[in-house]
Amino acid sequence: MTGTRSNTMLETGWFRSAENWVEANVLGADEFANFGFAMALVLCAILAFLLVTAAGKLLTSLNNAAGVRAFRKSRDPGYRVLVAQPTGRGAARLGRWLNDALKSHLTEFNFGAPLRLGKTGAIDGGLDPKALARARKRLAAADADMLVWATRTGPGSDGFVIHGLSRGGGLRPDEARAFTIALPGRRNALQGQMPRVAAYLLAKQLQPALANPQAFRPEKMKLLASALDKMLLESDTASQAIQNELEADFCASAVHVAETNGDLDLLDRVIALRRVHLFEVNNTTDPALVSQARMDLGRALLARATKQYDQQAVQEAISHLSQVVDALRGDPAIQKAQTASDAMYKAQSLIETRKRFSLNFGS
C-alpha cells in the first residue's frame, strides 16, 4: 500500500510539473484560437491572390485571343504586322516608341505598300523554344506577316532587344524565320534617326528582297540609298553591328544606282566609306563583311572608271574583286555549288552527245 501511494504521488507530481511547463511555454486556448484565426486570414489572402492572378491571366488570354481574331478577320490589303507589348523596365514607353516607329516609317521602306498594325499581349522568353512556340501559334491565329516582341535588358547599346517571326517571302507560320535586333536601351539614344533605323531593319525582315538591290529598279534604290545615307550619318548611338549593316546596305544600293545613272558623287561616297572600312579591318572582323566591302569598292571603282577612265582605279578594282573571288572559292557552299554545276554540265553534255550519236548512227 505504501509503495502504491508513493507511486501515485510521484505520477501526480510529474503530471502537475508537465502541466505547469505547458502553461508556461505553450500557447493557451485563447491564444491558440487567435493564432488559428490569423492563419486562416493569411490562407484566405493567399487564395484570393491566386484567384485574382489566375483571373487576370485568363482575362489577358481572352483579350489576346479576341484581338487576334479581330486582326485575322480584317481583309485590308497590304502587310499585316502584329506587335506584342514589350517587357522590362519602361515597357509601356518602349511599346509606344516601337508602334510610332513602325507607323511613321515602315511604309517608306515597303515603297508605299499598305500596312496594318495590330497589338497583342506580351511574350516573355526571347527566342527560347517555349516563347517561339507561343509566338508561332499567335502568328498563325492572326494570319499576320510578322510578329514582333521585345524586352528592355539594360541601358547599353544593345539594351532594347526586339525579337520576331517573319513570313516574308511567302512562308507558312511554322516556317517563319526568327530574328533578333538589338537597339540602344537608353531613352535619349532612341531619338533622331533611330525610329527610322528600327523600321528599316524590320522592313528587311518583312521583305527579304531589300537585301538584294538588284531586285529593284534603280529609281527605288535611289530613294533607299538616300535614306540609308542619312541614317548612317545620324545613328552613332546604334551598335557597331547595326552601323556595319547600314553601311553595307547603303553601299550596295548606291553602287546599283550609280552603275545606271553614273552618279559620281554617290560613287565617291561609297569609295570613301569602303576604303575606311578596309583600313580599319582587324583579325576580329567578320570575313563576310570584308568581302562585301571589297566587292562594293571594286564595283564602285569600275563604275567610276566607266565614266572617267582611270587605269589605276581599274587595277585597284581588279585587285579587290580578285580577293573576293579567292575568298568565295574557299567557301564550302560555293565549292558544293561548283561541284553540282560541273556534274550538271557533264549530264547535259552526255545527253547532247547521245543525241548527236543517235542522229548520225542510229540508236
Coordinates of C-alpha atoms in Angstrom, one line a residue:
M1 CA 0.0 0.0 0.0
T2 CA 2.7 2.4 0.9
G3 CA 4.5 1.7 -2.3
T4 CA 1.4 2.2 -4.4
R5 CA 0.6 5.5 -2.7
S6 CA 4.2 6.7 -3.3
N7 CA 4.0 5.8 -7.0
T8 CA 0.7 7.7 -7.3
M9 CA 2.1 10.8 -5.6
L10 CA 5.1 10.7 -8.0
E11 CA 2.9 10.4 -11.1
T12 CA 0.7 13.2 -9.8
G13 CA 3.7 15.4 -9.2
W14 CA 5.1 14.7 -12.6
F15 CA 1.8 15.5 -14.3
R16 CA 1.5 18.8 -12.4
S17 CA 5.1 19.7 -13.4
A18 CA 4.3 18.9 -17.0
E19 CA 1.1 20.9 -16.9
N20 CA 2.9 23.9 -15.4
W21 CA 5.6 23.7 -18.1
V22 CA 2.9 23.6 -20.8
E23 CA 1.1 26.6 -19.3
A24 CA 4.4 28.5 -19.1
N25 CA 5.8 27.6 -22.5
V26 CA 2.9 26.7 -24.8
L27 CA 0.0 29.0 -26.0
G28 CA -3.2 28.8 -24.1
A29 CA -6.6 28.0 -25.6
D30 CA -7.4 31.7 -26.4
E31 CA -4.0 32.3 -27.9
F32 CA -4.3 29.1 -30.0
A33 CA -7.7 30.4 -31.2
N34 CA -6.2 33.8 -32.2
F35 CA -3.3 32.1 -33.9
G36 CA -5.6 29.8 -35.9
F37 CA -7.8 32.8 -36.9
A38 CA -4.7 34.7 -38.1
M39 CA -3.5 31.7 -40.1
A40 CA -7.0 31.4 -41.7
L41 CA -6.8 35.0 -42.7
V42 CA -3.4 34.5 -44.3
L43 CA -4.6 31.4 -46.2
C44 CA -7.6 33.3 -47.4
A45 CA -5.4 36.2 -48.6
I46 CA -3.1 33.7 -50.4
L47 CA -6.1 32.0 -52.0
A48 CA -7.6 35.4 -53.0
F49 CA -4.2 36.4 -54.6
L50 CA -4.0 33.2 -56.5
L51 CA -7.6 33.6 -57.8
V52 CA -7.0 37.2 -58.8
T53 CA -3.8 36.2 -60.6
A54 CA -5.5 33.4 -62.4
A55 CA -8.4 35.6 -63.3
G56 CA -6.0 38.2 -64.6
K57 CA -4.2 35.7 -66.8
L58 CA -7.5 34.3 -68.1
L59 CA -8.7 37.8 -68.9
T60 CA -5.4 38.7 -70.7
S61 CA -5.6 35.4 -72.6
L62 CA -9.2 36.1 -73.7
N63 CA -8.3 39.7 -74.7
N64 CA -5.3 38.5 -76.7
A65 CA -7.5 35.8 -78.4
A66 CA -10.2 38.4 -79.2
G67 CA -7.6 40.8 -80.6
V68 CA -6.0 38.2 -82.7
R69 CA -9.4 37.0 -84.1
A70 CA -10.3 40.6 -85.0
F71 CA -7.0 41.1 -86.7
R72 CA -7.4 37.9 -88.7
K73 CA -10.9 38.9 -89.9
S74 CA -9.7 42.1 -91.3
R75 CA -9.4 42.0 -95.1
D76 CA -7.5 45.2 -95.6
P77 CA -4.8 44.8 -98.2
G78 CA -1.1 45.1 -97.5
Y79 CA 1.4 43.8 -94.9
R80 CA 0.0 42.7 -91.6
V81 CA 2.3 43.2 -88.6
L82 CA 1.4 42.2 -85.0
V83 CA 3.3 44.0 -82.2
A84 CA 3.4 42.5 -78.7
Q85 CA 3.6 44.7 -75.6
P86 CA 7.4 44.9 -74.7
T87 CA 8.5 43.6 -71.3
G88 CA 11.0 45.0 -68.8
R89 CA 11.6 48.4 -67.2
G90 CA 9.8 51.2 -69.2
A91 CA 7.8 48.7 -71.2
A92 CA 4.8 51.0 -71.8
R93 CA 7.1 53.8 -73.1
L94 CA 9.0 51.4 -75.4
G95 CA 5.8 49.9 -76.7
R96 CA 4.6 53.4 -77.8
W97 CA 8.0 54.2 -79.3
L98 CA 8.0 50.9 -81.4
N99 CA 4.5 51.4 -82.6
D100 CA 5.2 55.0 -83.6
A101 CA 8.4 54.0 -85.4
L102 CA 6.5 51.4 -87.4
K103 CA 3.5 53.7 -88.2
S104 CA 5.8 56.5 -89.3
H105 CA 8.5 54.8 -91.3
L106 CA 7.7 51.1 -92.3
T107 CA 5.7 52.0 -95.4
E108 CA 8.7 54.2 -96.6
F109 CA 10.8 51.0 -96.9
N110 CA 8.0 48.9 -98.4
F111 CA 7.7 51.6 -101.1
G112 CA 4.2 52.7 -100.2
A113 CA 2.6 49.2 -99.7
P114 CA -0.4 49.4 -97.3
L115 CA 0.3 48.4 -93.7
R116 CA -1.9 47.2 -90.9
L117 CA -0.6 47.2 -87.4
G118 CA -2.2 45.2 -84.6
K119 CA -1.4 44.9 -80.8
T120 CA -1.2 41.8 -78.7
G121 CA -0.1 40.9 -75.2
A122 CA 3.4 40.5 -74.1
I123 CA 5.5 37.4 -74.9
D124 CA 8.2 36.5 -72.4
G125 CA 11.3 34.5 -73.1
G126 CA 13.0 35.9 -76.1
L127 CA 13.7 33.1 -78.7
D128 CA 13.6 30.2 -76.3
P129 CA 11.6 27.2 -77.6
K130 CA 8.5 27.8 -75.4
A131 CA 8.4 31.5 -76.4
L132 CA 8.8 30.7 -80.0
A133 CA 6.0 28.1 -79.8
R134 CA 3.7 30.7 -78.3
A135 CA 4.7 33.2 -80.9
R136 CA 4.1 30.9 -83.9
K137 CA 0.7 29.9 -82.5
R138 CA -0.2 33.6 -82.2
L139 CA 1.2 34.4 -85.7
A140 CA -0.9 31.6 -87.2
A141 CA -4.0 32.6 -85.3
A142 CA -3.7 36.2 -86.5
D143 CA -2.7 35.3 -90.1
A144 CA -0.1 38.0 -89.8
D145 CA 3.0 38.5 -92.0
M146 CA 5.2 39.3 -89.0
L147 CA 5.0 39.2 -85.2
V148 CA 7.3 41.4 -83.1
W149 CA 8.0 41.2 -79.4
A150 CA 10.7 43.0 -77.3
T151 CA 12.2 43.5 -73.9
R152 CA 14.5 46.0 -72.3
T153 CA 17.5 44.3 -70.7
G154 CA 19.5 47.4 -69.7
P155 CA 20.8 50.9 -70.8
G156 CA 23.6 49.6 -73.1
S157 CA 23.9 50.0 -76.9
D158 CA 22.0 46.6 -77.2
G159 CA 19.7 47.0 -74.2
F160 CA 16.4 47.1 -76.1
V161 CA 16.1 43.7 -77.8
I162 CA 13.5 43.1 -80.5
H163 CA 12.6 39.5 -81.4
G164 CA 10.3 38.5 -84.2
L165 CA 8.9 35.9 -86.6
S166 CA 8.6 36.9 -90.3
R167 CA 6.8 35.1 -93.1
G168 CA 8.5 37.3 -95.7
G169 CA 8.9 35.5 -99.0
G170 CA 5.6 33.6 -98.7
L171 CA 6.5 31.3 -95.8
R172 CA 3.9 29.4 -93.7
P173 CA 3.6 30.3 -90.0
D174 CA 5.5 27.1 -89.0
E175 CA 8.3 28.1 -91.4
A176 CA 8.5 31.8 -90.3
R177 CA 12.1 33.0 -89.7
A178 CA 13.1 34.0 -86.2
F179 CA 15.2 37.1 -85.9
T180 CA 16.7 39.4 -83.2
I181 CA 17.5 43.1 -83.5
A182 CA 19.4 44.9 -80.6
L183 CA 18.8 48.6 -80.2
P184 CA 20.1 51.0 -77.5
G185 CA 18.3 50.7 -74.2
R186 CA 18.7 54.4 -73.1
R187 CA 15.7 56.7 -73.9
N188 CA 17.8 59.5 -75.3
A189 CA 19.7 57.1 -77.5
L190 CA 16.4 56.2 -79.3
Q191 CA 15.9 59.7 -80.7
G192 CA 16.8 61.2 -84.1
Q193 CA 17.1 58.6 -86.8
M194 CA 16.7 55.6 -84.5
P195 CA 13.0 55.1 -85.1
R196 CA 13.7 55.1 -88.9
V197 CA 16.6 52.6 -88.3
A198 CA 14.3 50.3 -86.4
A199 CA 11.6 50.4 -89.1
Y200 CA 14.2 49.7 -91.8
L201 CA 15.7 46.7 -90.0
L202 CA 12.2 45.3 -89.5
A203 CA 11.2 46.1 -93.1
K204 CA 14.2 43.9 -94.2
Q205 CA 12.8 41.0 -92.2
L206 CA 9.3 41.6 -93.7
Q207 CA 10.6 42.0 -97.2
P208 CA 13.9 40.0 -97.6
A209 CA 14.4 41.2 -101.2
L210 CA 15.6 44.6 -99.7
A211 CA 18.9 42.8 -99.0
N212 CA 19.3 42.5 -102.8
P213 CA 19.2 45.9 -104.5
Q214 CA 19.4 44.3 -108.0
A215 CA 15.8 43.1 -107.4
F216 CA 14.5 46.7 -107.6
R217 CA 14.5 49.4 -110.1
P218 CA 17.3 52.0 -109.7
E219 CA 14.9 54.8 -109.0
K220 CA 13.5 53.0 -106.0
M221 CA 17.0 52.1 -104.8
K222 CA 18.0 55.8 -105.1
L223 CA 15.4 56.7 -102.6
L224 CA 16.5 53.9 -100.3
A225 CA 20.2 54.9 -100.7
S226 CA 19.4 58.5 -99.7
A227 CA 17.5 57.3 -96.6
L228 CA 20.3 54.9 -95.6
D229 CA 22.9 57.6 -96.0
K230 CA 21.1 59.9 -93.6
M231 CA 20.6 57.1 -91.1
L232 CA 24.2 56.1 -91.4
L233 CA 25.3 59.7 -90.6
E234 CA 23.0 60.1 -87.6
S235 CA 22.9 56.7 -85.9
D236 CA 26.1 56.9 -83.8
T237 CA 24.1 55.6 -80.8
A238 CA 23.4 52.3 -82.6
S239 CA 25.7 49.3 -82.0
Q240 CA 28.6 48.7 -84.3
A241 CA 26.9 45.7 -85.9
I242 CA 23.9 47.9 -86.9
Q243 CA 26.2 50.6 -88.3
N244 CA 28.0 48.0 -90.3
E245 CA 24.8 46.7 -91.7
L246 CA 23.5 50.2 -92.6
E247 CA 26.8 51.0 -94.4
A248 CA 26.8 47.7 -96.3
D249 CA 23.2 48.2 -97.5
F250 CA 23.9 51.9 -98.4
C251 CA 26.9 51.0 -100.5
A252 CA 25.2 48.1 -102.3
S253 CA 22.2 50.3 -103.1
A254 CA 24.3 53.3 -104.1
V255 CA 26.5 51.2 -106.5
H256 CA 23.4 49.7 -108.1
V257 CA 22.0 53.2 -108.7
A258 CA 25.3 54.7 -109.9
E259 CA 26.0 51.9 -112.3
T260 CA 22.8 53.0 -114.1
N261 CA 22.9 56.8 -113.9
G262 CA 26.7 57.4 -113.4
D263 CA 26.3 59.5 -110.2
L264 CA 30.0 60.3 -109.5
D265 CA 29.3 61.9 -106.1
L266 CA 27.5 58.8 -105.0
L267 CA 30.3 56.6 -106.2
D268 CA 32.9 58.8 -104.4
R269 CA 30.9 58.4 -101.1
V270 CA 30.9 54.6 -101.5
I271 CA 34.6 54.5 -102.3
A272 CA 35.5 56.7 -99.3
L273 CA 33.4 54.6 -96.9
R274 CA 34.7 51.3 -98.1
R275 CA 38.3 52.4 -98.1
V276 CA 38.0 53.5 -94.4
H277 CA 36.2 50.2 -93.6
L278 CA 39.0 48.1 -95.1
F279 CA 41.7 50.3 -93.4
E280 CA 40.1 49.6 -90.0
V281 CA 39.9 45.8 -90.7
N282 CA 41.4 43.7 -87.9
N283 CA 41.6 40.0 -87.1
T284 CA 38.2 40.1 -85.4
T285 CA 36.4 41.4 -88.4
D286 CA 33.8 39.1 -90.0
P287 CA 35.3 37.8 -93.3
A288 CA 31.9 38.2 -94.9
L289 CA 31.9 41.9 -94.1
V290 CA 35.4 42.3 -95.5
S291 CA 34.4 40.5 -98.8
Q292 CA 31.3 42.7 -99.1
A293 CA 33.4 45.8 -98.6
R294 CA 35.9 44.7 -101.3
M295 CA 33.0 43.9 -103.6
D296 CA 31.4 47.3 -103.2
L297 CA 34.7 49.1 -103.6
G298 CA 35.7 47.1 -106.7
R299 CA 32.3 47.7 -108.3
A300 CA 32.3 51.4 -107.4
L301 CA 35.8 51.9 -108.9
L302 CA 34.8 50.2 -112.1
A303 CA 31.6 52.2 -112.4
R304 CA 33.6 55.4 -111.9
A305 CA 36.2 54.4 -114.4
T306 CA 33.4 53.8 -116.9
K307 CA 32.5 57.5 -116.7
Q308 CA 36.0 58.8 -116.2
Y309 CA 38.6 56.3 -117.2
D310 CA 41.5 55.8 -114.7
Q311 CA 43.8 52.9 -115.2
Q312 CA 45.0 52.9 -111.6
A313 CA 41.4 52.7 -110.4
V314 CA 40.7 49.8 -112.7
Q315 CA 43.7 47.9 -111.4
E316 CA 42.7 48.6 -107.8
A317 CA 39.2 47.3 -108.6
I318 CA 40.6 44.1 -110.2
S319 CA 42.8 43.6 -107.1
H320 CA 39.8 43.8 -104.7
L321 CA 37.5 41.7 -106.8
S322 CA 40.2 39.0 -107.2
Q323 CA 40.4 38.8 -103.4
V324 CA 36.6 38.4 -103.3
V325 CA 36.8 35.6 -105.8
D326 CA 39.6 33.8 -103.9
A327 CA 37.6 34.0 -100.7
L328 CA 34.5 32.6 -102.4
R329 CA 36.5 29.7 -103.8
G330 CA 37.3 28.6 -100.3
D331 CA 33.6 28.7 -99.2
P332 CA 32.3 25.1 -98.8
A333 CA 28.9 26.2 -100.0
I334 CA 30.4 27.7 -103.2
Q335 CA 32.5 24.6 -103.7
K336 CA 29.4 22.4 -103.4
A337 CA 27.6 24.6 -105.9
Q338 CA 30.5 24.4 -108.3
T339 CA 30.6 20.6 -108.0
A340 CA 26.9 20.4 -108.6
S341 CA 27.2 22.8 -111.6
D342 CA 30.1 20.7 -113.1
A343 CA 28.0 17.5 -112.6
M344 CA 25.0 19.1 -114.4
Y345 CA 27.2 20.2 -117.2
K346 CA 28.6 16.7 -117.7
A347 CA 25.0 15.3 -117.7
Q348 CA 23.9 17.8 -120.3
S349 CA 26.9 17.1 -122.4
L350 CA 26.2 13.4 -122.2
I351 CA 22.6 13.9 -123.4
E352 CA 23.8 16.2 -126.2
T353 CA 26.5 13.6 -127.2
R354 CA 23.9 10.8 -127.2
K355 CA 21.5 12.9 -129.3
R356 CA 24.2 13.5 -131.9
F357 CA 25.2 9.9 -131.9
S358 CA 21.6 8.8 -132.5
L359 CA 21.1 11.3 -135.4
N360 CA 24.3 10.2 -137.1
F361 CA 24.5 6.4 -136.4
G362 CA 21.0 5.5 -135.0
S363 CA 20.2 4.2 -131.6

